[in-house]
Structure formats: C-alpha cells, structure tokens
Amino acid sequence: MSDHQPMITLDGVEKRYSEDAPPAVERLSLDVHRGEILVLVGPSGCGKSTTLRLINRMIEPTSGRIVFDGEDVTHIDANDLRRRIGYVIQRIGLFPHQTIAENVGTVPRLLGWDRGRISERTDELLDLVGLDPSLYRDRYPKELSGGQAQRVGVARALAADPPVMLMDEPFGAVDPITRDRLQNEFLRLQEEVRKTIVFVTHDIDEAIKMGDRIAILRERSVVAQLDTPSRILAYPVDDFVDDFIGSGSTLKGLHFERVRDLELSNDYPFVRSSESRGDTRRLLADSDARFALVLDERGRPERWVDDEDLSRGDPSETVAGLGPKVIAMVEGNATLHDALEAMITSSAGQAVVVGRDGAYTGVVQIEQLTEVIRRMRAEAKAHYDRLRGRA
Amino acid sequence: MDGVRSWAGFVADNVDGVLERSLEHLTLVAGVMVAATLFSVVLGIVLMDRPVARQAALGAAGVLLTIPSLALFAVFIPLVGIGNRPAQIALFLYAILPILRNTVTGLGSVDEAVVESARGMGMGPLQQLLRVRVPLAWPVVMAGVRVSTQLVTGIAAIAVLVGGGGLGAYIQRGLTSLGNPFSIERVWTGTVFIILLALVLDLVLGLIGRRTTSPGIR
Ligand SMILES: Nc1ncnc2c1ncn2[C@@H]1O[C@H](COP(=O)(O)OP(=O)(O)OP(=O)(O)O)[C@@H](O)[C@H]1O
Ligand SMILES: [Mg+2]
C-alpha cells in the first residue's frame, strides 16, 4: 500500500437504471487520492449522487470496477464495504428513536465493539464536532437544530474511523450562515482527521471552498474538467466549464493567493507621527512617490500625507493629524481577494499591508493583482498545453 | 333510579358470576389479540415490498369486516364444532384489518432518508427492519392494536351464541327471558361490563404503547 496508490479508483464504471434509457453514469474513470477532498460538482441531474452511491455500492454498477485501497470491491459483501466508508447525506437521516449517542455508535455496534469502547468513542466524536457530550449524549434528534443534527451526522459517519467519507450535499439543507460555519468547521476537522473525502455539491462556490480538487461533471457524469480549484478558475477548458463556474471566476481565483507571498513594494517613504513636516517633505521630494505614510508610535499605519498637506503650517510642527486616514489595510495572511476588496472599498489603487501586531510591512499595488491573474492563467494554460502535448 | 338500584343489587348478588364471565371474556379477547397482532404484523412486514399482494390482503381483510358477525361465527361451527373455537377464529379474522393496515402504513411512512442512512452504514435488510423500521412504525402499529381490541371486545359478546363463554351470556339470557325477573338487569350487566372491559384494555394498551415507544418519537 503505497501513498501514491489512489484510495479509490473508479475504472470504466457505468450505471444504467434501465435498458433503454441513456446511462446515468457513462464509463467513468476517476482516481481519488489519499487524504484529499475531491468535490463532484455539476448541474442537477448530471449524475453526481449516482456516482457517489456507486462507490459504496448503494447502487450496483452495470459494468466497470471499483477499487478501494488497492482491493477490487466490485463484488464483495456490500454491507462490509459500507461499514468501512462514512456516508453523510443532505437529509442526514438520524434515527429519531435513538439518542444522539446511540446514533453515533451505530457502525461500531454493527462491528461488534464492546460497550465501553463505543461510549468512549461517542464522547470523543461529539467533542470533535463541537457538541458537549454531557449535554447532547442522551438527547433525541428532534431536540437538535439543523446545524447540530448535521454535526451529529458527520460524527456518526466518522464513528468507526473509516478511511473514506462520502458526502452528498451535506450542508445543503441549512441556512447560508450555518452552512458557512459548518464548512469551516469541517475543513478544520479534516486538517485533524485527514480522511479521503468525496463531496458532492451543485454549488460551485462550495466546491471551490471545500475541494482540494474539483471534478466538474456534465450530463451522464462525464468529467468536463478535473483539477485544483485555482487552475479550473484560471483556465476553464471549455465553454461548459466556463459557463458553470460563472462570471467572476477570475476574481474567485484571487482567494487562493495570499498577500504575504507577494513581493511588497516599499516605494512610499514612511515616518513616525512625531516627525516634523519639513523633514517629511524633504523625504517625500527625494522619493518618486506622491504620498508618504505616517505611522503611529508603535509602527502602525495611520495616515497618508502628500506635499500639499506638508506645506501647511510651520515646517517644524509634527505631521500628526495631517492627511486622510489609511483605510485600505490588510494583514499578510489575507488573500488577494481581501486585498482587492480593501482597495475597492477605499477607492485606492493600493492597500497597506501590516503584520499580525498591526505594524507596517509594505504596500500591495493593484497592478500586482492583475499580474498575479496573468501569471495564474499563463501557468494553467502551460499546464494544459503540456498535457495536450503529451496526449 | 329504581332501575339502577335493582341493577346494582343484581350485580352485588352475582359478583362471582360477573367476575368469572368477565375473566372468560378477557381471556377470549386477549388470546385472539395476541395471535392477531403477531399474524398481522408479520404479514404487514412480508407485504411491505409487495404492493400488489398488499392491496389484495388489505382488500380481503376489509371484506371480512363486512360479513355479519353472527354469520361469520356460524361458518366455522361445521369445521371446528361449537364452543370457544369458532368464536376465536371469527374474532381473529375481524381483528386483522386495523392492525394490518396500520402496520403497512407505519412501515411505509418511515422517512426514506432514515432507511437510506441505515443501509449506507452497512445494516442488512433484517437489521434495517428490526432496528429501524419496526421501532419507528411501532406507535402506529399499537394504535391499530387498540382499535382492533375495542372492536373484538364488543363483538366477542356474540361468542355465547356459538357455545363460547364471556359476558355475552348475560345479554343472551336477558334477551331470551324478557319479561321475567332480572332480564333487563342481565342485559345491562353484560353491556356495562363489556364497556368497562374495553375501557380498561384500552388504558392498559395505551400504557404498554407508551412504554414500548422510544421517547424520541413520542
Ligand atoms: N433510482 C433511479 N431510477 C431511475 N433513474 C434514476 C434513479 N436515480 C437517479 N436517476 C436518474 O439518473 C440521473 C442522475 O441522477 P442523480 O441523482 O445522480 O443526479 P444528481 O447529479 O445527484 O442531481 P441533483 O443535483 O439534482 O441531486 C437523473 O437523470 C435521474 O433522473
Ligand atoms: Mg443528488
């Protein structure tokens, strides 16, 4: 079992619900790597759920092979297979007549664990998904909110520590704010548990957020493009993908780059607010810049001043209080999308970058963002040209 | 008022007999109900995935209910003789429909997402049935059992006409001796104690239903 061997391989898998209808899944071949979140995304009815359910054989393939961790599982006992795979569906399907603890302990019970181990594991999982076991263990599903029920659904799927999780629109039935929180929690959880996850959604933004890789599917589960979110955004291979990811895809790509990875410009002279107007004016005149940055006594950006501001009053007075306040300001670990947003809200062509302590570290220019976009596109294109050249 | 007093007197003078007849009645009903419940629930489970057979069975059970009770009781005399036996068979047939219908409805109305997740976690068909479907359908099944018990407790009064026991004996003797002393009191005794028995049974079944239903679905 090498790390390079895919966790799941679909090998020419096909599903026909009936003889004369077109297949719901047509000769699909796909690898899911160890520890990745692979998102299947596509328009309604394209076969995402069918594809997902083929993996744990909730639906039997008409032809093709399913390989799980190097083992051909196309014909093994389906119940054995399912106990090795976590499964979360949109409508969750908690057992209403069982307590939360009993729900979470379902698969361990099926696997014949002893009681002590099950209850220990149950508490551990409730903790992991952020539900206090002492409060929730003995409740019934009807006493949970939608978001809490969804967390229990995830805990239940993780109960026997399966290497693989299949999730079919798991956050589809909750309000946008709860969904956002569940997504973030889940990504944090995944950092910890490092499962191999196949995640179905019809929401491209959710796909971009959750996926290490995204498979964009068209009719009959045909893969239109399979790649990292940033590469798909930078280089949609055809009109179908382009339409599906929709407008603003370029801007969405800026979510994947961080300000700290850019070379920040230091073209603007900067002074402490205790500096005199005259000295600052000379400093500004010696630089190529039209503005200078005034920092407070702890090095935090405060105001922009230009020559006109500095010419007012007595040259020996301090620069404190002169010029407009700095509005466009981001931390180094902000995304380029955050930086762009800051620039647009403050209608400035640049944003001031600060460290975690709030101290000035440099400036990012809007031209740098357009340059990044150009670079991402060029790289993605080169990547696909290479692939085509090889093919 | 005089009537009530003389009826009370009759009951007081015949306490032993009334209790004995009530016990007979209860035994008859209880035996029939246990058998009919087991039979109907199992039949309901078997019919769950067979829509055509299910419709046929429900139809047949419905037709049984329309047969006049005396006729249905009498039909079995040539086969099993007189006594409690023909009464048990007839009451058993009457008892089926409410339980069967509720079992089928209960099992069918279990949320598909719940069954899907049970299957998705690797429960086999029998585990899905016993751990998920039946416990979830249980309150509906029990409601059927209660209706059925009421029905059977009342109809069981006729058992006496085919040679069986029970509180029907008072009604029958009262009706056949109308005009004689205590005839009306006898009819009343049979009727009132059948109603009381039905109420007590309903109460007990209600409690059993509660105790055997998960708090999560109450
Ligand atoms: N049990 C079934 N019997 C027959 N056809 C089915 C069945 N399940 C799905 N299909 C068909 O297969 C195709 C793919 O369905 P599937 O549910 O996989 O789509 P999906 O991508 O998950 O859609 P959605 O985003 O709406 O959930 C559809 O045309 C659907 O009508
Ligand atoms: Mg679907």
XYZ file of C-alpha atoms and ligand atoms in Angstrom:
641
model
C 0.000 0.000 0.000
C 1.932 2.993 -1.231
C 0.968 6.577 -0.690
C 0.767 7.077 -4.414
C -1.790 4.397 -4.896
C -5.188 6.104 -5.076
C -7.585 5.473 -2.187
C -10.471 4.939 -4.587
C -10.396 4.126 -8.256
C -13.422 4.010 -10.496
C -12.467 2.057 -13.568
C -14.824 2.449 -16.504
C -17.829 2.420 -14.207
C -21.206 2.640 -15.865
C -24.722 2.751 -14.462
C -27.915 2.281 -16.425
C -31.133 2.491 -14.461
C -32.968 0.846 -17.338
C -32.109 -0.871 -20.589
C -33.418 1.783 -22.968
C -32.650 4.969 -21.004
C -29.257 6.613 -21.516
C -26.787 5.728 -18.749
C -26.842 7.928 -15.635
C -23.091 7.389 -15.409
C -21.202 6.678 -18.595
C -17.879 4.788 -18.491
C -16.425 6.919 -15.728
C -12.802 6.523 -14.692
C -11.603 8.527 -11.748
C -8.951 8.370 -9.017
C -9.431 9.792 -5.545
C -6.131 10.414 -3.791
C -5.406 9.624 -0.171
C -6.353 12.414 2.207
C -7.855 14.740 -0.389
C -11.295 16.265 -0.649
C -12.481 15.600 -4.168
C -15.607 17.576 -4.990
C -18.043 16.360 -7.628
C -19.948 19.338 -8.928
C -22.297 19.780 -11.856
C -25.817 20.748 -12.862
C -28.843 18.999 -11.358
C -29.410 15.511 -12.672
C -25.920 15.106 -14.136
C -25.302 12.005 -12.048
C -23.333 13.232 -9.020
C -25.344 11.296 -6.451
C -25.392 8.204 -8.618
C -21.614 8.381 -8.960
C -21.156 8.789 -5.215
C -23.504 5.927 -4.403
C -21.655 3.664 -6.802
C -18.584 3.975 -4.589
C -20.231 2.381 -1.536
C -22.419 0.248 -3.775
C -25.691 1.749 -2.599
C -26.190 1.419 -6.340
C -24.668 -1.529 -8.165
C -22.686 -0.632 -11.289
C -23.892 -2.051 -14.572
C -20.283 -2.507 -15.603
C -16.794 -1.429 -14.614
C -14.707 -1.904 -11.462
C -14.494 -0.135 -8.128
C -11.132 -0.379 -6.391
C -10.890 0.601 -2.738
C -7.436 0.906 -1.218
C -5.996 -1.438 -3.824
C -8.736 -4.018 -3.361
C -11.326 -4.735 -6.034
C -14.593 -4.317 -4.105
C -16.978 -4.569 -7.039
C -18.257 -7.933 -5.844
C -17.504 -8.133 -2.118
C -20.277 -8.019 0.504
C -21.793 -4.551 0.189
C -22.544 -4.223 3.915
C -18.916 -4.957 4.813
C -17.826 -2.305 2.344
C -20.276 0.287 3.678
C -19.069 -0.167 7.242
C -15.621 0.884 6.024
C -16.953 4.071 4.410
C -18.553 7.031 6.183
C -21.697 8.265 4.453
C -23.393 11.616 5.003
C -26.479 12.694 3.086
C -28.260 16.022 2.819
C -31.273 14.868 4.793
C -28.918 13.323 7.365
C -31.305 10.522 8.300
C -30.571 10.380 12.004
C -32.581 7.648 13.711
C -35.348 9.568 15.509
C -35.968 6.775 18.032
C -32.367 6.620 19.182
C -30.394 9.023 21.338
C -27.534 11.003 19.834
C -25.057 8.598 21.448
C -26.872 5.583 20.024
C -26.960 7.211 16.608
C -23.240 7.919 16.647
C -22.494 4.386 17.883
C -24.346 2.696 15.012
C -21.438 1.399 12.955
C -19.271 0.453 15.970
C -22.250 -1.579 17.222
C -22.579 -3.270 13.850
C -18.869 -4.042 14.021
C -19.316 -5.607 17.441
C -17.258 -3.207 19.572
C -17.783 -3.535 23.308
C -19.938 -1.004 25.144
C -17.156 0.811 26.947
C -15.230 1.416 23.771
C -18.354 2.609 21.947
C -19.325 5.144 24.600
C -15.758 6.421 24.851
C -15.608 6.836 21.089
C -19.035 8.505 21.011
C -17.999 11.169 23.511
C -14.741 11.753 21.682
C -16.609 12.298 18.407
C -19.209 14.627 19.875
C -16.337 16.682 21.240
C -14.674 16.637 17.851
C -17.745 18.092 16.115
C -18.211 20.686 18.845
C -21.139 19.238 20.798
C -20.654 18.875 24.552
C -21.178 15.131 25.191
C -22.614 15.670 28.667
C -25.320 17.881 27.173
C -26.084 16.071 23.951
C -25.321 12.385 24.530
C -28.786 11.495 25.769
C -30.844 13.842 23.645
C -33.008 12.728 20.751
C -32.649 14.047 17.193
C -35.896 16.029 17.459
C -34.207 18.149 20.141
C -31.453 19.365 17.777
C -31.230 22.317 15.399
C -30.494 21.645 11.748
C -26.843 22.529 12.152
C -26.449 20.361 15.251
C -28.130 17.439 13.503
C -25.702 17.852 10.618
C -22.762 17.727 13.044
C -24.138 14.541 14.563
C -24.463 13.153 11.046
C -20.767 13.825 10.471
C -19.820 12.334 13.857
C -21.850 9.230 13.075
C -20.099 8.818 9.729
C -16.706 9.115 11.437
C -17.570 6.711 14.261
C -15.592 3.665 13.227
C -12.763 5.833 11.893
C -13.313 4.900 8.236
C -10.555 5.965 5.852
C -13.113 7.324 3.387
C -16.140 9.580 3.696
C -18.790 10.115 1.057
C -20.824 13.278 1.480
C -23.839 14.102 -0.682
C -24.701 17.805 -0.371
C -24.099 17.531 3.374
C -24.633 21.224 4.046
C -27.386 21.747 1.500
C -30.312 21.970 3.908
C -29.135 24.684 6.301
C -29.204 28.468 6.096
C -26.230 30.242 4.465
C -24.660 31.412 7.727
C -24.847 27.989 9.362
C -23.588 26.431 6.125
C -20.561 28.700 6.125
C -19.811 27.794 9.727
C -20.268 24.073 9.130
C -17.968 24.283 6.107
C -15.249 25.996 8.109
C -15.620 23.574 10.999
C -15.471 20.694 8.618
C -12.290 21.950 6.950
C -10.704 22.323 10.389
C -11.854 18.823 11.296
C -10.371 17.481 8.078
C -6.993 19.023 8.997
C -7.148 16.775 12.045
C -8.575 13.547 10.650
C -7.190 13.625 7.095
C -9.819 11.399 5.543
C -10.207 10.736 1.873
C -13.424 12.527 1.036
C -15.687 12.573 -1.972
C -18.002 15.531 -1.626
C -20.997 16.221 -3.853
C -22.482 19.671 -4.316
C -24.170 21.634 -7.058
C -22.807 24.900 -5.683
C -19.590 25.933 -7.431
C -18.626 28.284 -4.606
C -18.884 25.458 -2.092
C -16.823 23.303 -4.448
C -14.124 25.968 -4.673
C -14.065 26.377 -0.923
C -14.085 22.711 0.077
C -12.198 20.995 -2.710
C -8.522 20.081 -2.924
C -9.577 19.051 -6.395
C -12.826 19.546 -8.240
C -14.391 17.339 -10.872
C -16.847 19.316 -12.951
C -19.362 16.875 -14.366
C -21.685 17.249 -17.293
C -24.598 15.016 -18.362
C -24.114 11.319 -17.589
C -21.378 12.145 -15.148
C -18.870 12.812 -17.891
C -15.874 14.678 -16.439
C -15.595 18.072 -18.122
C -12.574 19.172 -16.078
C -10.774 17.739 -13.083
C -8.199 19.903 -11.363
C -7.417 22.128 -8.421
C -9.889 24.969 -7.871
C -7.358 27.652 -8.749
C -6.385 26.014 -12.012
C -10.000 25.481 -13.026
C -10.749 29.121 -12.268
C -7.689 30.290 -14.150
C -8.237 28.057 -17.129
C -11.679 26.602 -17.775
C -11.094 24.042 -20.524
C -14.292 24.692 -22.438
C -17.489 26.722 -22.613
C -19.393 24.280 -20.430
C -16.935 24.725 -17.577
C -16.710 28.434 -18.214
C -20.498 28.795 -18.019
C -20.700 26.586 -14.983
C -18.132 28.438 -12.910
C -19.871 31.605 -13.984
C -18.790 35.188 -14.069
C -16.207 36.470 -11.665
C -14.201 33.279 -11.834
C -11.003 35.263 -12.231
C -11.730 37.200 -9.090
C -12.559 33.959 -7.259
C -9.081 32.783 -8.192
C -7.663 35.556 -6.018
C -8.978 33.631 -2.989
C -6.152 31.152 -3.418
C -3.220 33.564 -3.244
C -2.033 35.272 -0.093
C -0.665 38.763 0.305
C 2.396 37.531 2.206
C 3.541 35.600 -0.881
C 3.804 38.775 -2.938
C 6.823 40.967 -3.120
C 5.553 44.054 -1.315
C 6.591 47.442 -2.626
C 8.348 49.837 -0.305
C 8.227 52.811 -2.664
C 6.397 55.004 -0.180
C 8.521 56.827 2.344
C 7.224 56.386 5.894
C 7.713 58.439 9.039
C 6.588 58.397 12.659
C 3.898 60.878 13.589
C 6.436 62.706 15.761
C 8.457 63.613 12.626
C 8.480 67.253 11.544
C 6.627 68.444 8.441
C 9.745 69.918 6.907
C 11.846 66.752 7.175
C 8.995 64.629 5.880
C 8.537 66.990 2.944
C 12.206 66.644 2.000
C 11.986 62.854 2.321
C 8.955 62.795 0.036
C 10.630 65.076 -2.510
C 13.676 62.764 -2.624
C 11.479 59.722 -3.401
C 9.481 59.006 -6.549
C 6.294 58.724 -4.547
C 3.467 61.240 -4.316
C 2.477 60.205 -0.803
C 4.219 59.355 2.398
C 2.851 57.094 5.105
C 2.601 58.273 8.694
C 2.934 55.549 11.345
C 1.964 55.845 14.996
C 4.485 55.334 17.786
C 4.034 51.549 17.580
C 4.637 51.440 13.847
C 1.001 51.070 12.809
C -0.063 52.874 9.613
C -2.163 55.908 10.416
C -2.438 58.454 7.587
C -1.348 59.271 4.065
C 0.196 62.724 3.535
C 1.160 64.499 0.300
C 3.255 67.553 -0.408
C 0.301 69.887 -0.069
C -0.565 68.578 3.417
C 3.035 69.010 4.474
C 3.350 72.541 3.156
C 0.727 73.765 5.600
C 1.677 75.401 8.862
C 5.146 75.646 10.349
C 7.721 73.141 8.936
C 8.870 72.370 12.480
C 5.437 71.126 13.574
C 4.876 67.344 13.636
C 2.990 65.528 10.885
C 0.493 64.119 13.386
C -3.133 64.512 12.273
C -2.334 65.551 8.685
C -3.861 63.908 5.594
C -6.528 61.226 5.101
C -6.649 58.143 7.296
C -5.406 54.811 5.940
C -8.449 52.705 5.115
C -7.235 50.007 2.744
C -5.283 47.835 5.134
C -4.833 44.046 5.185
C -2.795 41.519 7.114
C -0.120 39.450 5.424
C -2.148 36.271 5.600
C -5.149 37.872 3.913
C -5.998 36.608 0.441
C -5.520 38.726 -2.634
C -9.287 38.811 -2.840
C -9.389 40.514 0.574
C -6.751 42.965 -0.636
C -8.724 43.773 -3.758
C -11.848 44.285 -1.708
C -9.980 46.663 0.606
C -8.717 48.637 -2.367
C -12.147 48.894 -3.912
C -13.912 49.939 -0.708
C -11.360 52.695 -0.133
C -11.129 53.569 -3.847
C -7.365 53.420 -3.639
C -5.037 51.699 -6.065
C -3.088 50.075 -3.271
C -3.534 48.514 0.133
C -1.240 48.851 3.124
C -0.019 45.548 4.499
C 0.562 45.039 8.202
C 1.869 42.211 10.332
C -0.138 40.426 12.997
C 0.892 43.101 15.508
C -0.525 45.742 13.178
C 2.897 47.136 12.261
C 3.553 48.347 8.716
C 5.275 45.856 6.419
C 4.693 47.237 2.921
C 2.172 48.081 0.231
C 0.416 45.927 -2.343
C -0.498 47.589 -5.640
C -3.495 46.791 -7.791
C -1.138 46.149 -10.722
C 0.372 43.316 -8.735
C -3.041 41.661 -8.573
C -3.561 41.862 -12.311
C -0.066 40.492 -12.718
C -0.910 37.528 -10.459
C -4.033 36.831 -12.504
C -2.000 36.920 -15.704
C 0.547 34.566 -14.183
C -2.058 32.102 -12.917
C -3.691 31.991 -16.329
C -0.409 31.519 -18.117
C 0.652 28.740 -15.759
C -2.641 26.911 -16.074
C -2.554 27.244 -19.823
C 1.024 25.973 -19.970
C -0.030 23.048 -17.780
C -2.855 22.116 -20.130
C -0.689 22.652 -23.215
C 1.817 20.235 -21.714
C -0.959 17.711 -21.060
C -2.190 18.040 -24.633
C 1.327 17.764 -25.979
C 1.760 14.534 -24.051
C -1.591 13.142 -25.163
C -83.456 5.401 39.785
C -85.201 2.220 40.851
C -83.784 0.513 37.790
C -80.227 1.455 38.674
C -80.730 0.302 42.259
C -82.120 -3.058 41.241
C -79.302 -3.486 38.692
C -76.704 -2.716 41.351
C -78.386 -5.220 43.588
C -78.281 -7.839 40.857
C -74.571 -7.286 40.315
C -73.891 -7.375 44.057
C -75.739 -10.692 44.372
C -73.853 -12.146 41.412
C -70.341 -10.776 41.916
C -68.712 -14.153 41.497
C -70.526 -14.905 38.278
C -69.865 -11.460 36.825
C -66.165 -11.712 37.592
C -65.990 -15.194 36.151
C -67.736 -14.133 32.936
C -65.539 -11.035 32.695
C -62.443 -13.175 33.062
C -63.704 -15.515 30.346
C -64.345 -12.553 28.115
C -60.920 -11.107 28.809
C -59.203 -14.420 28.150
C -61.026 -14.825 24.871
C -60.150 -11.303 23.704
C -56.556 -11.403 24.924
C -55.821 -14.727 23.250
C -57.296 -13.555 19.979
C -55.453 -10.227 20.122
C -52.040 -11.742 20.765
C -52.462 -14.110 17.849
C -53.926 -11.468 15.534
C -51.197 -8.945 16.374
C -48.384 -11.378 15.686
C -50.031 -12.544 12.496
C -50.877 -9.076 11.158
C -47.508 -7.506 11.960
C -45.616 -10.344 10.314
C -47.981 -10.223 7.340
C -47.530 -6.448 7.128
C -43.749 -6.864 7.067
C -43.935 -9.554 4.404
C -46.207 -7.360 2.277
C -44.078 -4.235 2.729
C -42.224 -4.579 -0.571
C -45.059 -6.268 -2.460
C -47.565 -3.595 -3.471
C -49.916 -5.896 -5.397
C -50.167 -8.547 -2.697
C -50.505 -5.762 -0.140
C -53.561 -4.298 -1.847
C -55.078 -7.774 -2.171
C -54.541 -8.543 1.519
C -55.957 -5.233 2.690
C -58.952 -5.715 0.422
C -59.582 -9.201 1.750
C -59.266 -8.089 5.361
C -61.740 -5.310 4.590
C -64.244 -7.727 3.108
C -64.024 -9.875 6.255
C -65.189 -6.927 8.310
C -68.327 -6.566 6.210
C -69.515 -10.134 6.860
C -72.276 -10.063 9.502
C -70.713 -11.311 12.708
C -73.223 -14.000 13.515
C -72.784 -15.499 10.061
C -69.004 -15.455 10.363
C -69.197 -17.127 13.765
C -71.541 -19.798 12.477
C -69.488 -20.552 9.369
C -66.814 -22.259 11.432
C -69.091 -24.487 13.505
C -69.136 -27.294 10.923
C -65.334 -27.178 10.809
C -64.413 -26.920 14.495
C -67.640 -27.660 16.388
C -69.235 -25.361 18.929
C -67.566 -23.661 21.909
C -64.870 -21.010 22.029
C -63.040 -22.271 18.946
C -65.359 -20.856 16.201
C -65.597 -17.606 18.183
C -61.797 -17.297 18.364
C -61.411 -17.869 14.654
C -64.075 -15.322 13.746
C -62.728 -12.693 16.151
C -59.196 -13.316 14.854
C -60.353 -12.545 11.310
C -62.079 -9.340 12.434
C -59.014 -8.230 14.346
C -56.678 -8.390 11.351
C -57.649 -5.349 9.298
C -56.913 -2.470 11.699
C -53.566 -3.940 12.736
C -52.527 -4.920 9.235
C -53.488 -1.573 7.793
C -51.611 0.330 10.478
C -48.565 -1.912 10.184
C -48.400 -1.332 6.450
C -48.961 2.404 6.853
C -46.430 2.677 9.694
C -43.717 0.767 7.909
C -44.356 2.688 4.698
C -44.202 6.102 6.302
C -40.720 5.677 7.769
C -38.599 8.533 6.359
C -36.643 7.263 3.355
C -33.591 9.265 4.421
C -33.505 7.274 7.651
C -33.612 3.976 5.803
C -31.044 5.229 3.301
C -28.636 6.128 6.074
C -29.228 2.771 7.796
C -28.384 0.994 4.566
C -25.461 3.327 3.927
C -23.912 2.392 7.262
C -23.999 -1.273 6.392
C -27.190 -2.567 8.005
C -28.576 -5.622 6.255
C -32.307 -5.891 5.413
C -33.170 -7.655 8.676
C -31.264 -5.114 10.777
C -32.935 -2.265 8.907
C -36.289 -3.866 9.684
C -35.756 -4.708 13.339
C -33.622 -1.740 14.403
C -35.139 0.999 12.309
C -38.401 0.316 10.526
C -40.335 -1.600 13.172
C -39.372 0.659 16.123
C -40.358 3.704 14.071
C -43.641 2.167 12.902
C -44.436 0.879 16.391
C -46.699 3.700 17.662
C -48.855 3.367 14.544
C -48.997 -0.417 14.931
C -50.059 -0.031 18.554
C -52.812 2.378 17.564
C -54.118 -0.345 15.259
C -53.955 -2.898 18.049
C -56.041 -0.622 20.256
C -58.737 -0.094 17.649
C -58.801 -3.787 16.956
C -59.102 -4.643 20.641
C -62.133 -2.369 21.048
C -63.760 -3.987 18.052
C -63.082 -7.519 19.242
C -64.157 -6.855 22.835
C -67.566 -5.754 21.590
C -68.116 -8.450 19.003
C -66.986 -11.145 21.457
C -70.421 -10.796 23.103
C -71.761 -12.961 20.289
C -69.452 -15.836 21.178
C -72.079 -17.198 23.516
C -74.364 -17.898 20.540
C -71.916 -20.415 19.151
C -71.345 -22.014 22.524
C -68.492 -19.844 23.786
C -68.180 -18.040 27.119
C -67.907 -14.426 28.168
C -70.114 -11.540 29.196
C -72.368 -12.137 26.189
C -74.050 -14.842 28.290
C -75.804 -12.167 30.398
C -77.092 -10.366 27.366
C -78.318 -13.541 25.764
C -80.104 -14.830 28.878
C -81.617 -11.422 29.474
C -82.936 -11.139 25.935
C -84.362 -14.648 25.808
C -86.146 -14.200 29.148
C -87.571 -10.725 28.600
C -90.487 -10.076 30.931
C -89.078 -12.377 33.595
C -87.397 -11.017 36.737
C -83.906 -9.621 36.254
C -83.966 -9.975 32.461
C -83.205 -6.267 31.867
C -80.619 -6.285 34.653
C -78.861 -9.157 32.904
C -78.707 -7.285 29.586
C -77.323 -4.251 31.378
C -74.763 -6.265 33.281
C -73.364 -7.781 30.086
C -73.300 -4.438 28.277
C -71.795 -2.357 31.065
C -69.057 -4.823 31.883
C -68.118 -5.217 28.237
C -67.750 -1.449 28.013
C -65.735 -1.366 31.236
C -63.508 -4.160 29.998
C -62.953 -2.331 26.716
C -62.011 0.843 28.570
C -59.590 -0.954 30.863
C -57.974 -2.781 27.944
C -57.585 0.474 26.040
C -55.949 2.086 29.052
C -53.572 -0.829 29.523
C -52.672 -0.921 25.822
C -52.114 2.814 25.891
C -49.639 2.382 28.724
C -47.917 -0.545 27.023
C -47.695 1.509 23.830
C -46.065 4.364 25.684
C -43.617 2.136 27.488
C -42.568 0.395 24.279
C -42.223 3.557 22.169
C -38.944 5.489 22.170
C -39.179 8.941 23.811
C -37.574 10.253 20.629
C -40.771 9.692 18.641
C -43.430 10.256 21.275
N -33.435 5.268 -8.844
C -33.423 5.814 -10.073
N -34.103 5.223 -11.087
C -34.086 5.743 -12.328
N -33.404 6.845 -12.683
C -32.695 7.478 -11.728
C -32.672 6.993 -10.380
N -31.889 7.819 -9.655
C -31.454 8.770 -10.500
N -31.927 8.575 -11.748
C -31.635 9.401 -12.928
O -30.241 9.421 -13.115
C -29.797 10.724 -13.450
C -28.761 11.196 -12.446
O -29.382 11.359 -11.169
P -28.569 11.809 -9.880
O -29.493 11.741 -8.738
O -27.321 11.009 -9.795
O -28.233 13.310 -10.239
P -27.555 14.446 -9.351
O -26.419 14.970 -10.144
O -27.263 13.935 -8.000
O -28.693 15.534 -9.299
P -29.068 16.586 -8.149
O -28.071 17.691 -8.200
O -30.418 17.052 -8.561
O -29.064 15.833 -6.848
C -31.030 11.604 -13.492
O -31.426 11.731 -14.830
C -32.054 10.827 -12.715
O -33.337 11.061 -13.213
Mg -28.025 14.402 -5.995
